[in-house]
CSV table of N, CA and C in Angstrom, one decimal:
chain,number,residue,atom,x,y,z
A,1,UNK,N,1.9,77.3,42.8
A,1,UNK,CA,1.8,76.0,42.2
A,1,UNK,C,1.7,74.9,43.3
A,2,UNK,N,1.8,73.7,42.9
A,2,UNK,CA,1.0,72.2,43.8
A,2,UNK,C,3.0,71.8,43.5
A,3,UNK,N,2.8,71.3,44.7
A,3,UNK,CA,4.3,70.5,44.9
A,3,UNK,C,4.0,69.1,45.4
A,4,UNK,N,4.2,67.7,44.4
A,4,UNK,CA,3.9,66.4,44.8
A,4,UNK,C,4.7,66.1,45.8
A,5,UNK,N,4.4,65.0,46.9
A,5,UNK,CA,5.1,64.4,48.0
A,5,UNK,C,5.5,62.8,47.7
A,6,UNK,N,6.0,62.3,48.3
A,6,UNK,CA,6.1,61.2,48.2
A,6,UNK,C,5.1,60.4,49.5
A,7,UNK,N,5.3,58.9,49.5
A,7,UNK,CA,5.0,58.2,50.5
A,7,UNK,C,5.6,57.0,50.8
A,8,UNK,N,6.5,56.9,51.7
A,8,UNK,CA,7.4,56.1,51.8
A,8,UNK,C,6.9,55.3,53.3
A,9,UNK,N,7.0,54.1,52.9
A,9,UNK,CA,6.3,52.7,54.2
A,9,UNK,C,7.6,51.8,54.2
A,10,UNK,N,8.2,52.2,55.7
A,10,UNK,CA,9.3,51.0,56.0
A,10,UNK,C,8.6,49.8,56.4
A,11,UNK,N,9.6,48.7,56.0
A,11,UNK,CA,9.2,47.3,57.0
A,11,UNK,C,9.3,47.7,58.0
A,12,UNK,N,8.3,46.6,58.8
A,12,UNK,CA,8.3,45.9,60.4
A,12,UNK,C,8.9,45.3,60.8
A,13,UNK,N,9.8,45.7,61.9
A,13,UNK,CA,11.3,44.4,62.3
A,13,UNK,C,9.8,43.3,62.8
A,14,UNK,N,10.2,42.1,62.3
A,14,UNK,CA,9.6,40.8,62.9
A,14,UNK,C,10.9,40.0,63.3
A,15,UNK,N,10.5,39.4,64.5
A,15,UNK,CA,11.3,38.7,65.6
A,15,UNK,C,10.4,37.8,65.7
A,16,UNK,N,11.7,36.8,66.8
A,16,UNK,CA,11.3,35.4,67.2
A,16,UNK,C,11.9,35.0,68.4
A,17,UNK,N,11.4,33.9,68.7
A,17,UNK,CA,11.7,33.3,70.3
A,17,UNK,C,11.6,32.1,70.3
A,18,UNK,N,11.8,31.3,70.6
A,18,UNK,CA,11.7,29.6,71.2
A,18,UNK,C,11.8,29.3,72.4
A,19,UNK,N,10.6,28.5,72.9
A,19,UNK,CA,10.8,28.2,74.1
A,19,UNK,C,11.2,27.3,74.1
A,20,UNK,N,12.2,27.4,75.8
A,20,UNK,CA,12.7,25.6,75.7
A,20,UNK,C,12.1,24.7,76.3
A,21,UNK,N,12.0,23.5,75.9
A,21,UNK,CA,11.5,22.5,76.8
A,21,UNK,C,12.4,21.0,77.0
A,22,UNK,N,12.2,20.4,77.8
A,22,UNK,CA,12.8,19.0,78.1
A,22,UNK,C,11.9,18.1,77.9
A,23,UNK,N,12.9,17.1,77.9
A,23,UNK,CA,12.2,15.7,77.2
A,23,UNK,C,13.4,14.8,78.4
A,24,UNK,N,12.6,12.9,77.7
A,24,UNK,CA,12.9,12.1,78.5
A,24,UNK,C,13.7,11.4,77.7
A,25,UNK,N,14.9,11.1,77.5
A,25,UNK,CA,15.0,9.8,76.6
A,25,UNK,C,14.3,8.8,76.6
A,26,UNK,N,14.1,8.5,75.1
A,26,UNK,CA,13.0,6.9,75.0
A,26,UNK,C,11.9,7.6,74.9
A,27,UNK,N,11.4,8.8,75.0
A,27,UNK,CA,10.1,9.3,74.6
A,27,UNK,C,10.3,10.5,73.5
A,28,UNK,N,9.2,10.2,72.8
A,28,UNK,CA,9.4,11.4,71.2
A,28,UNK,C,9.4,12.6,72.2
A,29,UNK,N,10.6,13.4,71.8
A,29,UNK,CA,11.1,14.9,72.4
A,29,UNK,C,10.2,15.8,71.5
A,30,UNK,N,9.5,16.8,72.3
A,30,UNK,CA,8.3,18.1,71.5
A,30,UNK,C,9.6,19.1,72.0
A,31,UNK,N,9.2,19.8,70.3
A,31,UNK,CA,9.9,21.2,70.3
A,31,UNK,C,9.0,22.4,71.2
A,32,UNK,N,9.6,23.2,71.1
A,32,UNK,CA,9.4,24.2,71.7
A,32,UNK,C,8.6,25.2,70.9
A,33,UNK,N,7.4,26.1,71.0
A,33,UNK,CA,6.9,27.1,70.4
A,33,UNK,C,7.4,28.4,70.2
A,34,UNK,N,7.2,28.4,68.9
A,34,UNK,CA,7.7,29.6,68.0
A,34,UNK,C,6.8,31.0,68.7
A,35,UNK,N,7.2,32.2,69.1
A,35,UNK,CA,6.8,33.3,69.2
A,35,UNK,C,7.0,34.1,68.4
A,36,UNK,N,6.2,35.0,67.9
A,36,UNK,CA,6.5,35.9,66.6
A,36,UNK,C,6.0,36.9,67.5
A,37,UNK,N,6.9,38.0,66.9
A,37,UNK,CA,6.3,39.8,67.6
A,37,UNK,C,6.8,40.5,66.0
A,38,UNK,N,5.6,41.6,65.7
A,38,UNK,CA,5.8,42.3,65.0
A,38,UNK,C,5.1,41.8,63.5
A,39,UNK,N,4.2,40.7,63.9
A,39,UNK,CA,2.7,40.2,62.9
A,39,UNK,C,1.9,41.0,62.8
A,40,UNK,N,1.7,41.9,61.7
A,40,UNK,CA,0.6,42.4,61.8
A,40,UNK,C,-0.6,41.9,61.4
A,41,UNK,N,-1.8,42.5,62.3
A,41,UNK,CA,-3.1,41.3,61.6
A,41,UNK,C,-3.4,41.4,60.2
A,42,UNK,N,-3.6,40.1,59.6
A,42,UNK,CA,-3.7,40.3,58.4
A,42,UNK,C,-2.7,39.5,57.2
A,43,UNK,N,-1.1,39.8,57.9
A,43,UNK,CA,-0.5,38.8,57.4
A,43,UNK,C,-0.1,37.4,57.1
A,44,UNK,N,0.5,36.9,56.3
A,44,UNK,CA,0.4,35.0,56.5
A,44,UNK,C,1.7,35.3,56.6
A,45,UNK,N,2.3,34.9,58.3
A,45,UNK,CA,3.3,34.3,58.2
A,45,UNK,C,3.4,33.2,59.0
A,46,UNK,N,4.3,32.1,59.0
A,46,UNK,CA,4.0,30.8,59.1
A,46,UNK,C,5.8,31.0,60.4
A,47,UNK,N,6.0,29.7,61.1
A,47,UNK,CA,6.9,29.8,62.0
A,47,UNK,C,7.0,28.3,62.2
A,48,UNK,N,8.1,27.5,61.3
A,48,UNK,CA,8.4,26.2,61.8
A,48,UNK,C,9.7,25.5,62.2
A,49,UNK,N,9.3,25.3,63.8
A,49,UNK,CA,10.7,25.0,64.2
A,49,UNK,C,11.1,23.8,64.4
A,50,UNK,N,12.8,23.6,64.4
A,50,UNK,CA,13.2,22.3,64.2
A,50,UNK,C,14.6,22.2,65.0
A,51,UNK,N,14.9,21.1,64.6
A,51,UNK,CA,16.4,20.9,65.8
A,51,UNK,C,17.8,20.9,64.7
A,52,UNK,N,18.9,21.5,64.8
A,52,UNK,CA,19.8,22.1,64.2
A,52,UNK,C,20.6,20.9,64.5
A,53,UNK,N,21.0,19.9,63.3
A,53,UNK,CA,21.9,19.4,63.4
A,53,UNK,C,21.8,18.1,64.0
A,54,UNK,N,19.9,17.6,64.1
A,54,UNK,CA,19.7,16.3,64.3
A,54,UNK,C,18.5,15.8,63.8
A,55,UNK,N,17.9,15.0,63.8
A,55,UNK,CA,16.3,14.4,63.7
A,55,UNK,C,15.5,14.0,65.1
A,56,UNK,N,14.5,14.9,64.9
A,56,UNK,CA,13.8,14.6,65.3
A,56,UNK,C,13.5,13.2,66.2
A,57,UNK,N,13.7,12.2,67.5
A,57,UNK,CA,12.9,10.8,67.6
A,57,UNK,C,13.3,10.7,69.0
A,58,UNK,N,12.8,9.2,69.3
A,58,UNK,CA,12.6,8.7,70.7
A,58,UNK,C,14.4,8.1,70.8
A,59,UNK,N,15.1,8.2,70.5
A,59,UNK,CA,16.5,7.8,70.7
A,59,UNK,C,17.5,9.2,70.6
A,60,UNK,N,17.2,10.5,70.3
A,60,UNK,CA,18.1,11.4,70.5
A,60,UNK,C,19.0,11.3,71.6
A,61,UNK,N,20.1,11.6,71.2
A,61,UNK,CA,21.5,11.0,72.2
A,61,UNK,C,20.8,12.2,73.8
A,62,UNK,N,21.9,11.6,74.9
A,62,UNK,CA,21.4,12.8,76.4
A,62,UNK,C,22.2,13.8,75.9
A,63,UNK,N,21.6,15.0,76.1
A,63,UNK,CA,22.7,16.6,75.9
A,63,UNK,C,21.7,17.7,75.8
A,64,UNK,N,22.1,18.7,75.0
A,64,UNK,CA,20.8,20.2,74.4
A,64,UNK,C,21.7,20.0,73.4
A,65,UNK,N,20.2,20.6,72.7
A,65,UNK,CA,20.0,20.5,71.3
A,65,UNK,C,19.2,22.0,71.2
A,66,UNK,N,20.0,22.6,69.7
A,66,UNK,CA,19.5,24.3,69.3
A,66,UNK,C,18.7,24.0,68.4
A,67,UNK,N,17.0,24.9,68.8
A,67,UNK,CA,16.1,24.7,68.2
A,67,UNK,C,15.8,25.7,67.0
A,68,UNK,N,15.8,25.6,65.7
A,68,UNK,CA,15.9,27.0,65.3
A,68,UNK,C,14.5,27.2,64.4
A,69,UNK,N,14.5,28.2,64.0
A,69,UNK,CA,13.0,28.6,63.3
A,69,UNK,C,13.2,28.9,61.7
A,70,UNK,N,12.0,28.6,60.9
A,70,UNK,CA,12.1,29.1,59.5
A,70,UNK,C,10.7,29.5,59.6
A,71,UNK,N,11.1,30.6,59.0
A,71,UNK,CA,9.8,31.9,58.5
A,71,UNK,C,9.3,31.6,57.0
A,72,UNK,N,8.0,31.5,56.7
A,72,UNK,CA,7.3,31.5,55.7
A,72,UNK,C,6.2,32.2,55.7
């Protein structure tokens, strides 16, 4: 007799990275670019990052600031 199999497809760990960058007070501060590993071609996924716990502008207080990412 014929004995059926299955076929089983795990996800792909997808990761992320941010690079850091510096800014000047008094000038609009640019985030840092999102790095994705583990996109395969083909997929839509989207990577937008932002600052944890402030807004965005040309008066952000002197210090670091954690840039974090959301996946779409």
């Amino acid at each position: 007799g014929h004995t059926d199999g299955t076929l089983t497809i795990a996800a792909k760990e997808l990761t992320y990275s941010v690079g850091a960058v510096n800014s000047i007070y008094g000038t609009l501060a640019t985030l840092g670019t999102a790095n994705l590993t583990g996109v395969v071609s083909g997929d839509t996924v989207t990577a937008t990052v932002s600052l944890s716990g402030a807004t965005l502008s040309d008066r952000l207080a002197v210090g670091t600031y954690n840039q974090t990412v959301a996946l779409g």
